[in-house]
Short mmCIF file of C-alpha atoms in Angstrom, two decimals:
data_model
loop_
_atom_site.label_atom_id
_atom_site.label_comp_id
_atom_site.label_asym_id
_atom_site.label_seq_id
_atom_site.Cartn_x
_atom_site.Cartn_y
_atom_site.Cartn_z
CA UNK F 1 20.58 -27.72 -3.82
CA UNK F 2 19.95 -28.23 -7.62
CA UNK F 3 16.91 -29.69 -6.87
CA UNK F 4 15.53 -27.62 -4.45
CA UNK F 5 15.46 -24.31 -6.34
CA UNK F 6 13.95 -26.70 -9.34
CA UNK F 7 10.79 -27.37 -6.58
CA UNK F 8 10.51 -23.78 -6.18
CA UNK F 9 10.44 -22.70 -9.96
CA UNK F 10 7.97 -25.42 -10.14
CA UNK F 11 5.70 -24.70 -7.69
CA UNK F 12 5.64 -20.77 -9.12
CA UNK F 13 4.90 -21.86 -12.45
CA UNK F 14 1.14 -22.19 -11.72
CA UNK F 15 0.94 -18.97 -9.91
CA UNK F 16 3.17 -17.15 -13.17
CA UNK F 17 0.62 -18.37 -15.37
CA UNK F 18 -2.26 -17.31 -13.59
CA UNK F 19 -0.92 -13.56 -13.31
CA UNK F 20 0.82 -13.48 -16.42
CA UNK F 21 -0.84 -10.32 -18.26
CA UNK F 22 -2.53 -9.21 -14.98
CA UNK F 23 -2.18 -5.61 -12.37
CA UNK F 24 -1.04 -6.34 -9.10
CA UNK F 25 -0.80 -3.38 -6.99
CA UNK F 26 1.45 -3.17 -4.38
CA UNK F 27 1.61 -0.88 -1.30
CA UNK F 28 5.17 -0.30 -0.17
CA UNK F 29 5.69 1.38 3.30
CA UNK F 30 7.35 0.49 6.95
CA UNK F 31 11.06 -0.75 7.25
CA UNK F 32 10.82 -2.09 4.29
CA UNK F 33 11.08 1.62 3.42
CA UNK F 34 14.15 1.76 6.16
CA UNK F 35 16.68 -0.85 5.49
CA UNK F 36 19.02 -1.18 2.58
CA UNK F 37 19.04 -5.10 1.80
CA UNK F 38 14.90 -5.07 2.04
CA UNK F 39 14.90 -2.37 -0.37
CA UNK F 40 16.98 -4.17 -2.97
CA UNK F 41 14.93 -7.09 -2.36
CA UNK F 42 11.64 -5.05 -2.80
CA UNK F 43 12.91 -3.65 -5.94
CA UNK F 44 14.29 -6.88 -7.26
CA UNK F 45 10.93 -8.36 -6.91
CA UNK F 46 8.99 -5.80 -8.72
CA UNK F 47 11.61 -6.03 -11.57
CA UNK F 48 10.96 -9.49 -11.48
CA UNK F 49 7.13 -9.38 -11.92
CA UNK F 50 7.70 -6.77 -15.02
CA UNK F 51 9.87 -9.62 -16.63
CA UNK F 52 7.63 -12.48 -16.21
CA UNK F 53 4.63 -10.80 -17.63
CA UNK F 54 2.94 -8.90 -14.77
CA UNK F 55 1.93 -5.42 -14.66
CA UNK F 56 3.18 -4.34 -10.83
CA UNK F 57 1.83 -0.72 -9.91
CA UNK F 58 3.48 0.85 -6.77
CA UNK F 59 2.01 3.13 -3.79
CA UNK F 60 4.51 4.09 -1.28
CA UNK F 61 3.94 5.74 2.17
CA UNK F 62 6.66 7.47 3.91
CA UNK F 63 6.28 8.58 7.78
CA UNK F 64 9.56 8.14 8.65
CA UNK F 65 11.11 10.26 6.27
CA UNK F 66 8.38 12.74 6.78
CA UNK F 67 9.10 12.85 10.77
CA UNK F 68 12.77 12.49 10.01
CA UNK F 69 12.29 16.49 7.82
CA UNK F 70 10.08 18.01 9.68
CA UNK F 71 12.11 17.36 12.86
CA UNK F 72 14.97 18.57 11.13
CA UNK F 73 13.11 21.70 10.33
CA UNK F 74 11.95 22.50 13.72
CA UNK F 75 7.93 21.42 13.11
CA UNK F 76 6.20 19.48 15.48
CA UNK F 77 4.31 16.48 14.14
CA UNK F 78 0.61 16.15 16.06
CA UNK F 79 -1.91 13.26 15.47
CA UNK F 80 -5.38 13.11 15.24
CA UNK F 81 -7.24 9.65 15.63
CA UNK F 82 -3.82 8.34 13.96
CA UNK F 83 -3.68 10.80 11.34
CA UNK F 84 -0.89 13.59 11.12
CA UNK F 85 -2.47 17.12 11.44
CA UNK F 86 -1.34 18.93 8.33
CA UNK F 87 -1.45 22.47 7.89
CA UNK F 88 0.35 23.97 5.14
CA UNK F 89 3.77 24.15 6.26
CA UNK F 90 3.55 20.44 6.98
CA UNK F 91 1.58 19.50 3.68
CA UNK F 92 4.49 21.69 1.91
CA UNK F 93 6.87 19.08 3.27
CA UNK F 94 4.61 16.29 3.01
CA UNK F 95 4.41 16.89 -0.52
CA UNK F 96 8.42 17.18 -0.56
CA UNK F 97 8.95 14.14 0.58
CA UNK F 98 6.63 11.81 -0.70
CA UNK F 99 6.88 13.27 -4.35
CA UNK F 100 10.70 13.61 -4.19
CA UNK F 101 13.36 12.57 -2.22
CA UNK F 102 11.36 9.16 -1.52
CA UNK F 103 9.54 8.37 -4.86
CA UNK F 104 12.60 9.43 -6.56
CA UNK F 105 15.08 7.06 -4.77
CA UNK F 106 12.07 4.01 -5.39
CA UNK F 107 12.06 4.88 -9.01
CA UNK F 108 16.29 4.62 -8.76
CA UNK F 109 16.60 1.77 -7.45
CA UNK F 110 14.24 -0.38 -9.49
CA UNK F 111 15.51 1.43 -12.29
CA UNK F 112 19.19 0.07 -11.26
CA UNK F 113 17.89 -3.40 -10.99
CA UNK F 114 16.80 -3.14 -14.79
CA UNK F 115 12.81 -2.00 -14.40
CA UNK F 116 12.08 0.72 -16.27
CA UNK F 117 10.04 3.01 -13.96
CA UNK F 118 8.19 6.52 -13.69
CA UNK F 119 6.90 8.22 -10.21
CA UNK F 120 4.00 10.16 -10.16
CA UNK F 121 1.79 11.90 -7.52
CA UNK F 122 -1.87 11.76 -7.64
CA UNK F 123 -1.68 15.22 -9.37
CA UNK F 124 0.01 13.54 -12.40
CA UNK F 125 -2.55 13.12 -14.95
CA UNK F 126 -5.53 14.28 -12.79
CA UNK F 127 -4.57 10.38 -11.08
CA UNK F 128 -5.80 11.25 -7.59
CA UNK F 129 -9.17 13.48 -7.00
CA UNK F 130 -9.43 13.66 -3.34
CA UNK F 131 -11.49 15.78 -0.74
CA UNK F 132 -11.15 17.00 2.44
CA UNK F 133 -11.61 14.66 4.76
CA UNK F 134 -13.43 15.51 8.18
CA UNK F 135 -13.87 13.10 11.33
CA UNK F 136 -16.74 12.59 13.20
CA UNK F 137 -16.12 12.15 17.29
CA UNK F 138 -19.27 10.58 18.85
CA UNK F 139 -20.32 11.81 22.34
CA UNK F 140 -17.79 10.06 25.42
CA UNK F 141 -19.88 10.47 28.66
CA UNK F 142 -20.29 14.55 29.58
CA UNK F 143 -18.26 15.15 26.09
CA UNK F 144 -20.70 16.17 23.32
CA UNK F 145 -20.37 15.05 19.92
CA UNK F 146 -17.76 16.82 17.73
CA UNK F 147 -15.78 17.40 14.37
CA UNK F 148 -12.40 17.11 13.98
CA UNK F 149 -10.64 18.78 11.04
CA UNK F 150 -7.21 17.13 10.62
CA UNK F 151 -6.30 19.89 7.92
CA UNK F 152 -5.24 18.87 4.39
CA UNK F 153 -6.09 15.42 5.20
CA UNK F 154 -8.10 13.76 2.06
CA UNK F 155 -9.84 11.08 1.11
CA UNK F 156 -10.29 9.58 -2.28
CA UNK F 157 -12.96 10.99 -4.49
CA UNK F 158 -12.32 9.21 -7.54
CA UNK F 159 -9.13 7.68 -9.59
CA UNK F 160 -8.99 8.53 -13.21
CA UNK F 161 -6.27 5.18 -13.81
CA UNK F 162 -5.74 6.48 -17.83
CA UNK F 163 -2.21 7.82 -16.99
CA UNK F 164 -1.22 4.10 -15.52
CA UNK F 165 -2.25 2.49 -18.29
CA UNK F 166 -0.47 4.13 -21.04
CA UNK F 167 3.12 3.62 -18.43
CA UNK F 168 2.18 0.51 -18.48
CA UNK F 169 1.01 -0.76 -21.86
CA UNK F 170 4.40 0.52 -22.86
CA UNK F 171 6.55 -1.31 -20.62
CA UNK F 172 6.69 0.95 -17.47
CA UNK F 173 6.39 0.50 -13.65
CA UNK F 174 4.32 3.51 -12.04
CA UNK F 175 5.37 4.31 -8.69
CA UNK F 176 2.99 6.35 -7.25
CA UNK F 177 2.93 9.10 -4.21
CA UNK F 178 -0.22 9.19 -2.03
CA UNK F 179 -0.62 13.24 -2.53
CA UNK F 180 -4.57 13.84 -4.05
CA UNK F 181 -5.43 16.81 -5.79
CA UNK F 182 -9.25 18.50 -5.09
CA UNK F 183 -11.36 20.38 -7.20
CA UNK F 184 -10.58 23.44 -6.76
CA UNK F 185 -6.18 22.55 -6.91
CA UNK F 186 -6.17 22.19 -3.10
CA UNK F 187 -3.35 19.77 -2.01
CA UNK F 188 -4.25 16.82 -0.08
CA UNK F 189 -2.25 13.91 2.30
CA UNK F 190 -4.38 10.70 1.94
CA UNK F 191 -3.31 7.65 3.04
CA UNK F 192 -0.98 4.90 1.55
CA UNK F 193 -3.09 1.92 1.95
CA UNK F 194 -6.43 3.93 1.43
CA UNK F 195 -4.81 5.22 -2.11
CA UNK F 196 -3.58 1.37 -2.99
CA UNK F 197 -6.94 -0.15 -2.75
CA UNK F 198 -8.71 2.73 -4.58
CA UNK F 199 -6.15 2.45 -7.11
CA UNK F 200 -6.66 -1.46 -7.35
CA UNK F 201 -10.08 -1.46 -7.37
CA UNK F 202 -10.10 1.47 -10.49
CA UNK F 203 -7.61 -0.83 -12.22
CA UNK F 204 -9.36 -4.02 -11.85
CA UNK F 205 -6.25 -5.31 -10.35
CA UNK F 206 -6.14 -8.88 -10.07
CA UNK F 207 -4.62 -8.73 -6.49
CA UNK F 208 -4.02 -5.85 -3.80
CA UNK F 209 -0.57 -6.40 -1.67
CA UNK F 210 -0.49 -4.11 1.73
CA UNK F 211 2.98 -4.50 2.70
CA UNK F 212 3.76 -3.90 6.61
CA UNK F 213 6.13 -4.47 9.72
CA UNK F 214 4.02 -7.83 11.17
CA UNK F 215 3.06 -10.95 9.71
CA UNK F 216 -0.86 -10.09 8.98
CA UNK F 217 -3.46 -11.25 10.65
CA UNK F 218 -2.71 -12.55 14.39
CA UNK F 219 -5.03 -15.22 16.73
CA UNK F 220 -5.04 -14.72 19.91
CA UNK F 221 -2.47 -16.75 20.53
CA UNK F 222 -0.41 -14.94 17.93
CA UNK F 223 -0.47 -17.33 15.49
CA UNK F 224 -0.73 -16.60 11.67
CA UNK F 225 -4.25 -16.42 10.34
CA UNK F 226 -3.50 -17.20 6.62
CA UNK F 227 -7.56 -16.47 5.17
CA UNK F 228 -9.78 -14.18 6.65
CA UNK F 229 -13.02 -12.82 5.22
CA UNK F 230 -15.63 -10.04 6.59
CA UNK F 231 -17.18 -12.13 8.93
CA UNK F 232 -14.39 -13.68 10.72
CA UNK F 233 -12.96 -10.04 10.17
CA UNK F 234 -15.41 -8.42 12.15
CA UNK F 235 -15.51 -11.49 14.71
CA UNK F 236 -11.41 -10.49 15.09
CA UNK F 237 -12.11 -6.71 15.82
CA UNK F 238 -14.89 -7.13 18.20
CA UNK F 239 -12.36 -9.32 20.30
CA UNK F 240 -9.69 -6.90 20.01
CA UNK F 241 -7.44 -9.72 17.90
CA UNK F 242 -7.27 -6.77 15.28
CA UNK F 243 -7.06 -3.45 16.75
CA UNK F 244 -5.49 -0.12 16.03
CA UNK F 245 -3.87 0.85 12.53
CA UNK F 246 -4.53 -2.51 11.47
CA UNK F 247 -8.29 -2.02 11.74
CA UNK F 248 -7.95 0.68 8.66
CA UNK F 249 -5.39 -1.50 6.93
CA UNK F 250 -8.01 -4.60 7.24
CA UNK F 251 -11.15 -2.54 5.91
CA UNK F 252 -9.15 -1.44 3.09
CA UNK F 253 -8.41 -5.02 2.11
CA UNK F 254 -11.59 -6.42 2.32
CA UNK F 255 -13.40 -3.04 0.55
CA UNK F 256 -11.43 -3.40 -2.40
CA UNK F 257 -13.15 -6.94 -2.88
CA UNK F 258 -16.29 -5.29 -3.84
CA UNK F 259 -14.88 -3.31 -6.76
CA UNK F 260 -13.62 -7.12 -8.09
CA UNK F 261 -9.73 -7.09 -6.92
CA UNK F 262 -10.06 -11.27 -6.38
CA UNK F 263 -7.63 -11.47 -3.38
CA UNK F 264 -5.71 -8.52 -0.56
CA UNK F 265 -3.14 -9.56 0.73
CA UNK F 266 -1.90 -8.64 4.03
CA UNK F 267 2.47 -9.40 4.55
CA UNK F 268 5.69 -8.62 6.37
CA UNK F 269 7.62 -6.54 4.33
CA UNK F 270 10.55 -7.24 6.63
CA UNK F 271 10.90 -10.53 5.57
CA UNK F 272 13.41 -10.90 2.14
CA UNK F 273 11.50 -11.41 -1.32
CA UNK F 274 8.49 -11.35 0.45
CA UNK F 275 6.31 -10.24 -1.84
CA UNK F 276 7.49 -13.20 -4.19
CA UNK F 277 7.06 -15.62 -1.19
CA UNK F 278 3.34 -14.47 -1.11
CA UNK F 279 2.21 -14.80 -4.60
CA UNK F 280 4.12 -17.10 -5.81
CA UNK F 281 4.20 -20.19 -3.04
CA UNK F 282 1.64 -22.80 -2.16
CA UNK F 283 1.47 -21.42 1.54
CA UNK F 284 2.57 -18.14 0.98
CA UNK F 285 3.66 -16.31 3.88
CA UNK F 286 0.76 -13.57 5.12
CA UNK F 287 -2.80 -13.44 5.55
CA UNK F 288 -5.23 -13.49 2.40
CA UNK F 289 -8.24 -11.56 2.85
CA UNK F 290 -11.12 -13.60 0.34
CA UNK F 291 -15.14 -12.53 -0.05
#
């Protein structure tokens, strides 16, 4: 036993010393969000990272907890091409939720495992300039072409990162809300992985860490692709191996290459320590997405 968990500090050492000093941001969301031992072990993790050197920066999603309120409250939840419609009832609770009762109880429990730690929403600090975002539905046979407005919906105009630096030049974790702010003070819902990359790439993060519910990239015959780049990407969409939420997920990965993030990462936040398991073993335990 002694010598086993001696292997395993050894083979981190390598991967400590290469991120020692470095940004790795992280997005948190699915049931890793959900279940009480994965949520210790998420927080544990980026306590851990802090300690050894690393500068960890947290976005969180929250869809769940959003459905779980606005259920409670009587509002229907509608979707357009994925995306929750929000209006400004729901954005009201969007905001709510994300901001408080969630970013709040991240920021607790890392706190509680000895990371010092500060939530934010993109409206902290100017963090998050976002725009309305509109979606463009080409023509289906007798169907003309149309726009969709998914209401306050955003996307990201630009990330002003001066607010995460100074948290954490002096020794704090940000944990950060995907809520944008426009120009004009308008409130905005933008998604978690969209915000992450963004984020990394305004950073110069030296990796970008989309946690979610499967293992990353599957083969056709389900097995674990552990590398991918754009052109096997696009190969795996055009045959339907990636499909669905993951095809937004995957072009958020691989765009964040161009603004120099080095690696995304792709992992199942379901499985315990995994984000250690991905950065810090030989095989690591998702799929990498590389130029």
């Amino acid at each position: 036993m002694t010598m086993n968990v001696a292997d395993i500090l050894i083979e981190a050492l390598p991967y400590i010393r290469r991120f020692s000093g470095k940004t790795i941001v992280v997005k948190y969301g699915g049931h890793a969000m959900v279940d009480e031992k994965l949520k210790d072990d998420f927080a544990s993790d980026i306590t851990l990272l802090k300690y050894i050197g690393i500068n960890p920066v947290v976005v969180h999603g929250g869809g769940p907890q959003i459905n779980k309120v606005l259920s409670a409250m009587g509002i229907t939840s509608s979707f357009v091409r994925g995306m929750r419609y929000t209006d400004g009832e729901t954005m009201d609770v969007v905001e709510m939720v994300l901001g408080g009762k969630v970013n709040k109880e991240i920021v607790a429990r890392i706190n509680s495992k000895g990371g010092r730690t500060v939530g934010l929403t993109g409206k902290d600090g100017g963090l998050i300039v976002a725009e309305k975002m509109t979606i463009y539905q080409e023509a289906q046979g007798d169907n003309p072409p149309e726009i969709i407005d998914p209401g306050m919906v955003g996307t990201v105009s630009r990330i002003n990162p001066e607010i995460i630096h100074t948290l954490a030049d002096r020794g704090f974790i940000p944990v950060i809300a995907p809520v944008g702010v426009g120009e004009k003070g308008e409130t905005y819902n933008i998604n978690a992985d969209l915000v992450a990359s963004k984020i990394a790439g305004a950073l110069g993060a030296e990796r970008l860490i989309l946690m979610t519910d499967v293992d990353g990239l599957l083969d056709q015959t389900s097995n674990l692709v552990s590398t991918v780049n754009a052109e096997m990407i696009d190969s795996m969409i055009k045959s339907g191996e990636i499909k669905g939420g993951m095809i937004p997920k995957v072009e958020c990965a691989l765009d964040v290459l161009a603004d120099g993030v080095k690696k995304s990462h792709i992992i199942n936040g379901t499985r315990s320590h995994a984000l250690l398991l991905e950065l810090f073993t030989d095989s690591g335990i998702g799929t990498q997405v590389v130029q």
